[in-house]
Coordinates of C-alpha atoms and ligand atoms in Angstrom, one line a residue:
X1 CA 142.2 108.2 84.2
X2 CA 142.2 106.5 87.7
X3 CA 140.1 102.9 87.1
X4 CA 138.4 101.9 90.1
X5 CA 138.1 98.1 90.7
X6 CA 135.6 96.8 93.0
X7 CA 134.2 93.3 94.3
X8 CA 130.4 92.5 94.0
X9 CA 129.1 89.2 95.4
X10 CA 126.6 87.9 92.9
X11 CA 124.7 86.2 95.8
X12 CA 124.3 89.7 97.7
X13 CA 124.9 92.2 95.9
X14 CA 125.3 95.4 97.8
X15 CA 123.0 98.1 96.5
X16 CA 125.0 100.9 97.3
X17 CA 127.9 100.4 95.1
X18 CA 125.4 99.0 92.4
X19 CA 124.0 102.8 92.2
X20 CA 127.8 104.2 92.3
X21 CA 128.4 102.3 89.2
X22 CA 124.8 103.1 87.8
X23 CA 125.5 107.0 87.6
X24 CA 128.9 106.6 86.0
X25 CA 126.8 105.6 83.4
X26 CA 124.7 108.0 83.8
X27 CA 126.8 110.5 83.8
X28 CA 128.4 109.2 80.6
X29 CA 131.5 107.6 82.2
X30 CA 132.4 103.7 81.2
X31 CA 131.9 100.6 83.6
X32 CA 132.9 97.2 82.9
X33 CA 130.2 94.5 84.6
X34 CA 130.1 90.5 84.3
X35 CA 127.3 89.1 82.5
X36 CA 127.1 85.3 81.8
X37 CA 128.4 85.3 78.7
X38 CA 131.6 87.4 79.1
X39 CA 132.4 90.8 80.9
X40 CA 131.1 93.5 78.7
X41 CA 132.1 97.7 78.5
X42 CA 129.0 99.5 79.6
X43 CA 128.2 102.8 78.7
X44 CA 125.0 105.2 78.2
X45 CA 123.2 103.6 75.5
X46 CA 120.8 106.2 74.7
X47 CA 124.0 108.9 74.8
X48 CA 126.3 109.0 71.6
X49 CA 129.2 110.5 73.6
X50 CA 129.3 107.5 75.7
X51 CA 129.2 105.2 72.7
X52 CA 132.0 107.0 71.1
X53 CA 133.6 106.8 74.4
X54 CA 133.2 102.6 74.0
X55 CA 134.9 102.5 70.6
X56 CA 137.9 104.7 71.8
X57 CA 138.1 102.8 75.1
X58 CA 138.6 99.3 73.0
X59 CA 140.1 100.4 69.9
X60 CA 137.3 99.3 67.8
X61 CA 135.9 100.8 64.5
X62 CA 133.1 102.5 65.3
X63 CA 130.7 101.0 62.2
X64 CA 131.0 97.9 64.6
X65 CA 127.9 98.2 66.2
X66 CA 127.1 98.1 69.8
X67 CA 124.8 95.6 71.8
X68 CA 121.9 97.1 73.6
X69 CA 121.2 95.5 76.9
X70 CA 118.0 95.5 78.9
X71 CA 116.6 94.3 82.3
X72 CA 112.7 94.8 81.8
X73 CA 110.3 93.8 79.1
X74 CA 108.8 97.1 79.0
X75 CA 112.0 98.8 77.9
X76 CA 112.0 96.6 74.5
X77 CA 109.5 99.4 73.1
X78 CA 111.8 102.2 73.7
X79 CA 114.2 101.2 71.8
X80 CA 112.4 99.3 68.6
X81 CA 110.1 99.9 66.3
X82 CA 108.2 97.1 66.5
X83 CA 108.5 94.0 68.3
X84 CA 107.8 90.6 65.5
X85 CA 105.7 88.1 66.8
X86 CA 108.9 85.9 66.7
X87 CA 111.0 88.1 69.1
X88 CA 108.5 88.2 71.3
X89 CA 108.2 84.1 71.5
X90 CA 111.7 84.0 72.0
X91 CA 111.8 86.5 74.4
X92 CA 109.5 84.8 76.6
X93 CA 111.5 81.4 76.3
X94 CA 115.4 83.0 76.5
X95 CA 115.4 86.1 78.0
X96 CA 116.4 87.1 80.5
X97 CA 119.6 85.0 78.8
X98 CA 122.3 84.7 75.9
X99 CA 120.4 85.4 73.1
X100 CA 120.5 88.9 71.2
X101 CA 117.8 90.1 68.7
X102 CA 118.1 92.2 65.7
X103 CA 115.3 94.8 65.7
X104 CA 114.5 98.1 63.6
X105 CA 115.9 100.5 65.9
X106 CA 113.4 103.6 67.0
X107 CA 114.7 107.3 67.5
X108 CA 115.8 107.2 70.6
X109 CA 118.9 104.9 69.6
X110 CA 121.8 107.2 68.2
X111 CA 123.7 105.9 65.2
X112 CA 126.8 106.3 67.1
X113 CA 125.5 102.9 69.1
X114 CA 124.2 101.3 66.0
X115 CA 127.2 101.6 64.0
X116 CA 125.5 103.9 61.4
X117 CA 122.6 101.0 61.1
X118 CA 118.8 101.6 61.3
X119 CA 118.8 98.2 63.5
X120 CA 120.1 97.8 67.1
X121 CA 120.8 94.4 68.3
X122 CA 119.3 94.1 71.7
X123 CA 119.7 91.3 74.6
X124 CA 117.9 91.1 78.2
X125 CA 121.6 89.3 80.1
X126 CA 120.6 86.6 83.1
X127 CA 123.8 87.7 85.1
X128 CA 122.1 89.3 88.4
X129 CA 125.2 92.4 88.6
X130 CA 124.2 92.6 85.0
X131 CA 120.6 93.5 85.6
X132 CA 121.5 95.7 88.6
X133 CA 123.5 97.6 87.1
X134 CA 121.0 98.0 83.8
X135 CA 118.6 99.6 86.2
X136 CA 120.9 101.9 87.7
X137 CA 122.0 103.2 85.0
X138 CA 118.4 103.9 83.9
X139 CA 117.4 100.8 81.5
X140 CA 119.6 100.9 78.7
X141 CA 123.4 100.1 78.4
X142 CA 125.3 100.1 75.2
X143 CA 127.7 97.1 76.0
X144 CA 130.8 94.9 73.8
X145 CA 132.7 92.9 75.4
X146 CA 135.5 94.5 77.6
X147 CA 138.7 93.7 75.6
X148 CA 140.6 95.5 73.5
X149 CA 139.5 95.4 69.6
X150 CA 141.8 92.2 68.2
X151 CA 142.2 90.2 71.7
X152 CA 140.1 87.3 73.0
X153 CA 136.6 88.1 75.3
X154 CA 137.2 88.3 79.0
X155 CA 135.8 85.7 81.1
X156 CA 137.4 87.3 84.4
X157 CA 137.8 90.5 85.6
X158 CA 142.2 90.2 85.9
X159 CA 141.9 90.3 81.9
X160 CA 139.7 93.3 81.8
X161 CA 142.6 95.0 83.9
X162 CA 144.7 93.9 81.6
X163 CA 143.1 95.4 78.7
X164 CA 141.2 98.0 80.1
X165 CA 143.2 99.7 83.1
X166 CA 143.4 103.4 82.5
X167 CA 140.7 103.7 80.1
X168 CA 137.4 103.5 81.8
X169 CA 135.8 104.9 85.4
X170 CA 135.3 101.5 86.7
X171 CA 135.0 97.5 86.8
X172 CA 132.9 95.2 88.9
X173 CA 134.2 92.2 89.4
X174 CA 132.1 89.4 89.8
X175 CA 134.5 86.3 89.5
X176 CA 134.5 84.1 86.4
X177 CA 132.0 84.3 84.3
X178 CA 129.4 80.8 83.7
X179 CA 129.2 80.6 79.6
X180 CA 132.8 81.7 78.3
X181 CA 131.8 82.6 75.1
X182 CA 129.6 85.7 73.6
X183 CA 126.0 85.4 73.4
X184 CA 124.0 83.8 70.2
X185 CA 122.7 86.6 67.4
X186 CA 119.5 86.3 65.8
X187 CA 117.9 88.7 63.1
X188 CA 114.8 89.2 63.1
X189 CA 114.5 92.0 60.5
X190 CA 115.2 89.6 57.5
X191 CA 112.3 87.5 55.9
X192 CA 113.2 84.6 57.4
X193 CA 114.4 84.8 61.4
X194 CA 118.9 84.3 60.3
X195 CA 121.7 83.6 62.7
X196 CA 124.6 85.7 62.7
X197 CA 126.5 84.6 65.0
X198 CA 126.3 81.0 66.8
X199 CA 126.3 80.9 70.8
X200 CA 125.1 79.0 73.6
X201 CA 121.3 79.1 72.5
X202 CA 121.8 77.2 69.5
X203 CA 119.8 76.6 66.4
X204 CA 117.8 73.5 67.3
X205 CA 117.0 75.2 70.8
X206 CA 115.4 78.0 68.4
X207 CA 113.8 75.7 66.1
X208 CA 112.3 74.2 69.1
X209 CA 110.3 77.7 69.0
X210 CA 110.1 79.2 65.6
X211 CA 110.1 76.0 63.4
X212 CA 112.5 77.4 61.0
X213 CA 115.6 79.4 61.3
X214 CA 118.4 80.2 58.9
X215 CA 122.0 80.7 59.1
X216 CA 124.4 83.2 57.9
X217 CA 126.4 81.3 55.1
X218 CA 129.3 83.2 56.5
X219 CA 129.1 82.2 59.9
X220 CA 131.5 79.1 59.8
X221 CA 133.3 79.6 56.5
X222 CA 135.7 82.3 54.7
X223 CA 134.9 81.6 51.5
X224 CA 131.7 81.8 50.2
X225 CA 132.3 85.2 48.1
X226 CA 129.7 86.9 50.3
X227 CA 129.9 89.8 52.3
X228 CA 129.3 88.8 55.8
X229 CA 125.4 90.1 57.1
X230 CA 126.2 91.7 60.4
X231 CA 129.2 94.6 60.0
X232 CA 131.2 93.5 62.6
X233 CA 131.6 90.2 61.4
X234 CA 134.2 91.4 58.8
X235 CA 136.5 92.4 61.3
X236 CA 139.0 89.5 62.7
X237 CA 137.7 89.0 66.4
X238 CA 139.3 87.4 69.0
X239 CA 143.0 86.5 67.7
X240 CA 146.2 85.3 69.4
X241 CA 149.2 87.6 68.7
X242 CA 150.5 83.8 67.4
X243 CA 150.1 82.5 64.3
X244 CA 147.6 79.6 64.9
X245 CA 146.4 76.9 62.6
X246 CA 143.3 74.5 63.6
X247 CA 143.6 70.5 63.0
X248 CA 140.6 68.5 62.1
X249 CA 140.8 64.8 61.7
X250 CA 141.4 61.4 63.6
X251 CA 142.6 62.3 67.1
X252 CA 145.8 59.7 67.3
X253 CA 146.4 61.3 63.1
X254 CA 146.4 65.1 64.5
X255 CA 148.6 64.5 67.1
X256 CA 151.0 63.4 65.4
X257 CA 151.3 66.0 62.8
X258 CA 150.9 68.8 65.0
X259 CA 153.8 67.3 66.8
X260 CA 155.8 67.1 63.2
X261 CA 155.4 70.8 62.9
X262 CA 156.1 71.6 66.1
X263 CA 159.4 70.3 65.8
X264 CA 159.9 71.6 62.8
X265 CA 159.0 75.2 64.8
X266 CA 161.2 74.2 66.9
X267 CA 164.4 74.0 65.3
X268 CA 163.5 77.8 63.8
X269 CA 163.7 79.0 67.4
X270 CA 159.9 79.5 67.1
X271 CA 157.9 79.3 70.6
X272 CA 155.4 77.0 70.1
X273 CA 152.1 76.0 71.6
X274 CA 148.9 73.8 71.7
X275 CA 145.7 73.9 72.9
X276 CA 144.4 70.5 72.9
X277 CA 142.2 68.7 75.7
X278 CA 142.6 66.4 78.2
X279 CA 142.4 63.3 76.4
X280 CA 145.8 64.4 74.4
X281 CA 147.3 67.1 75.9
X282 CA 150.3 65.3 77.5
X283 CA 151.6 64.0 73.8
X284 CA 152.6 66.9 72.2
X285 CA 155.7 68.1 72.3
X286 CA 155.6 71.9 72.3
X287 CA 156.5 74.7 75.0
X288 CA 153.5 75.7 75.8
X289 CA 150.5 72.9 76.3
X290 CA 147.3 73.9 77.1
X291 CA 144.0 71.8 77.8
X292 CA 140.3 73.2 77.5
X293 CA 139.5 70.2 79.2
X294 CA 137.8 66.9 78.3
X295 CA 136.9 66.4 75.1
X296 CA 133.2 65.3 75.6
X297 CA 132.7 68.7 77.9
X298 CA 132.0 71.2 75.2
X299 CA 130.2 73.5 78.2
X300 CA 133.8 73.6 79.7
X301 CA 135.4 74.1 76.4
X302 CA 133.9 77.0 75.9
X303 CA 134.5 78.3 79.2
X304 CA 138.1 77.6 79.2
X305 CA 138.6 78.7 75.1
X306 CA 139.4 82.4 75.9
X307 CA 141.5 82.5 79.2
X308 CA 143.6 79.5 77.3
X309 CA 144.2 82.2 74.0
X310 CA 144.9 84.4 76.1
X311 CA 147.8 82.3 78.3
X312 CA 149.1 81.9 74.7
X313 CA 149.2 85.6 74.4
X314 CA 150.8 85.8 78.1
X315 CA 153.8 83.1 77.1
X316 CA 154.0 85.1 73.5
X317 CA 153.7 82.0 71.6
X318 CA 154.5 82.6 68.4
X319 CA 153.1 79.4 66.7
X320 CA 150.0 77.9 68.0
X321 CA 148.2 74.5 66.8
X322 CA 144.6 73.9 68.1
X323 CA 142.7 70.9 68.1
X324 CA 139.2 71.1 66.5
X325 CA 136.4 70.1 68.1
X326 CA 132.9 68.9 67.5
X327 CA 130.1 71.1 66.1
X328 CA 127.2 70.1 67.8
X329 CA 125.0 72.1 70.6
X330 CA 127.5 75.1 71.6
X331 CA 130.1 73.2 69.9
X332 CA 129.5 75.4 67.0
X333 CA 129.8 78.3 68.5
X334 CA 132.9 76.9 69.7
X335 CA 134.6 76.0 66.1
X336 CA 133.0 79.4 65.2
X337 CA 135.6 81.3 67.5
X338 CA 138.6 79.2 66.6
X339 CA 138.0 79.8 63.1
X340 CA 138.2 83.3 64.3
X341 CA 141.1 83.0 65.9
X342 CA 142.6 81.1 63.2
X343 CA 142.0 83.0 60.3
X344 CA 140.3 80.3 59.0
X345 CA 143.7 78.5 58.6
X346 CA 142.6 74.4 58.6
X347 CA 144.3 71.2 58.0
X348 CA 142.4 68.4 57.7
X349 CA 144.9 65.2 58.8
Ligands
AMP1 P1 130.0 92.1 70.8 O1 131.3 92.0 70.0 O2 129.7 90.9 71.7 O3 129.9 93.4 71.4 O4 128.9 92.0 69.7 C1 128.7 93.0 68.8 C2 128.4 92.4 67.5 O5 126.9 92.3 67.4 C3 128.8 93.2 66.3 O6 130.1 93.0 66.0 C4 127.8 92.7 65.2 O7 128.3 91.5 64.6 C5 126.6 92.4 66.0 N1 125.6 93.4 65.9 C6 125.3 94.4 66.7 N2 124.3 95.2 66.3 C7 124.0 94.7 65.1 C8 123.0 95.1 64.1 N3 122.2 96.2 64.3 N4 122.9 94.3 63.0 C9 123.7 93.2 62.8 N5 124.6 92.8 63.7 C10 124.7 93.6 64.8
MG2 MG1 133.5 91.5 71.2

């Protein structure tokens, strides 16, 4: 399959090419668009072929279910069964935005773009491309992100070349993408309103509107014996090829030991690499160094996190140590990925 690329300026976006891409989907073919969070794989969402299309096109299980995006209010009822009080309050605070919902899904929705689940997880994106596109493709499109299954998000359209090339009708590029990192989950079916997975709308900016809201007890840790909530969580997301390890402790402490096993590395003829920040990055010792930037600048951080994994991938690192990071505001979601990325592997220093 020929993959056509085109450019679409987010400031004037021309129509005509927005409806080119909008009946690919229609038709059931596969576009990859920018949203603010990171560029996602749209398809049909209403149309099982197209979500099978999705998995194949990423290499992804297909009981990982899909993300249903909107542009208008008025589609919510099309695809839900009912719409809680509490997704409609935060509806009206973060949509359009980076926030998904976990609804009961109504018939419209085919199990192939739930994963097998009587839920769908919806979100209403900010990006305006996004929203184009949404409503020419007629309201509803089934979207993950655009890598394939196993390699970080893309936050610019060169890496959903990379991954994507070949396998789907089309990709709009839209330059680099404002968040970095994939958007907040919140269920809504549950008792009690339960993160599933931590993003740029974080949990105080929800408390700020539902008072109380839980967490998934497997969201930041391996090991609690649980099986994660949301199905896709049990896969292992966004990983280097390298083996990497995350650092937590005193900065000046951490740097020093990351630079004791990267010597040791070293002498195995390993290729080695960091991903520090500014503050440190010019200590360590290894062959590749890479900075997320400063320290304090966790929106940056989480801008940077991806296209930095993925450099490591580029340089085939084969042993990468990463700085850890704060968990406050999206710093969570932050140290959420890593952990990702990292198997979980942690040394405290
Ligand atoms: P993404 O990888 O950004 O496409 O996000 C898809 C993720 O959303 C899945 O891996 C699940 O973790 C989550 N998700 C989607 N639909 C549901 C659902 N119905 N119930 C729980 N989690 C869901
Ligand atoms: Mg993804």
């Amino acid at each position: 399959m020929k993959t056509k690329l085109i450019r679409v300026n987010d400031q004037h976006i021309d129509a005509s090419l927005m409806r080119e891409a909008g009946n690919i989907i229609k038709e059931g073919g596969l576009v990859a668009f920018p949203t603010e969070t990171v560029y996602g794989l749209g398809g049909d969402a209403l149309n099982p072929l197209s979500s099978e299309k999705i998995y194949r096109a990423k290499g992804r299980p297909s009981d990982n279910p899909l993300i249903v995006h909107i542009a208008d209010m008025d589609d919510l009822g099309v695809i839900v069964r009912e719409i809680p009080e509490n997704a409609e309050k935060l509806a009206k605070t973060f949509w359009p935005g980076p926030l998904t919902m976990i609804f009961q899904k109504s018939n419209r929705v085919p199990y192939e773009t739930t994963g097998g689940l009587d839920t769908v997880a919806v979100r209403m994106p900010m990006h305006p491309v996004a929203r184009e596109l949404i409503r020419a493709a007629g309201g509803f499109i089934a979207a993950p992100s655009a890598n394939r299954s196993g390699r970080p998000s893309p936050t610019l359209a060169k890496y959903v070349t990379e991954d994507m090339d070949g396998r789907i009708d089309m990709i709009i590029d839209s330059g680099d993408v404002e968040i970095g990192l994939e958007s907040t989950i919140v269920d809504l079916t549950t008792e009690e309103p339960t993160i599933l997975r931590p993003g740029y709308i974080t949990k105080q900016m929800l408390e700020e509107v539902l008072h109380e809201v839980e967490e998934d007890k497997t969201m930041m840790r391996a090991d609690t014996g649980q099986a994660p909530k949301a199905p896709g969580m049990k896969y292992r997301h966004y990983a280097p090829k390298g083996d990497m390890t995350l650092v937590s402790g005193d900065a000046g402490r951490v740097a020093e030991y990351i630079n004791e096993q990267i010597d040791f590395f070293k002498k195995q003829n390993k290729k080695t690499g960091v991903i520090g920040t500014d503050d440190n990055i010019a200590v360590y010792r290894a062959d590749i160094c890479k900075s997320v930037g400063k320290a304090d600048d966790e929106k940056m951080i989480a801008r940077k996190l991806y296209s930095v994994l993925r450099e490591m991938d580029d340089e085939d690192v084969e042993i990468i140590y990463a700085e850890s990071f704060g968990t406050s505001g999206i710093g969570q979601a932050i140290m959420n990925r890593l952990l990702k990325a990292a198997g979980h592997k942690v040394i405290s220093v």
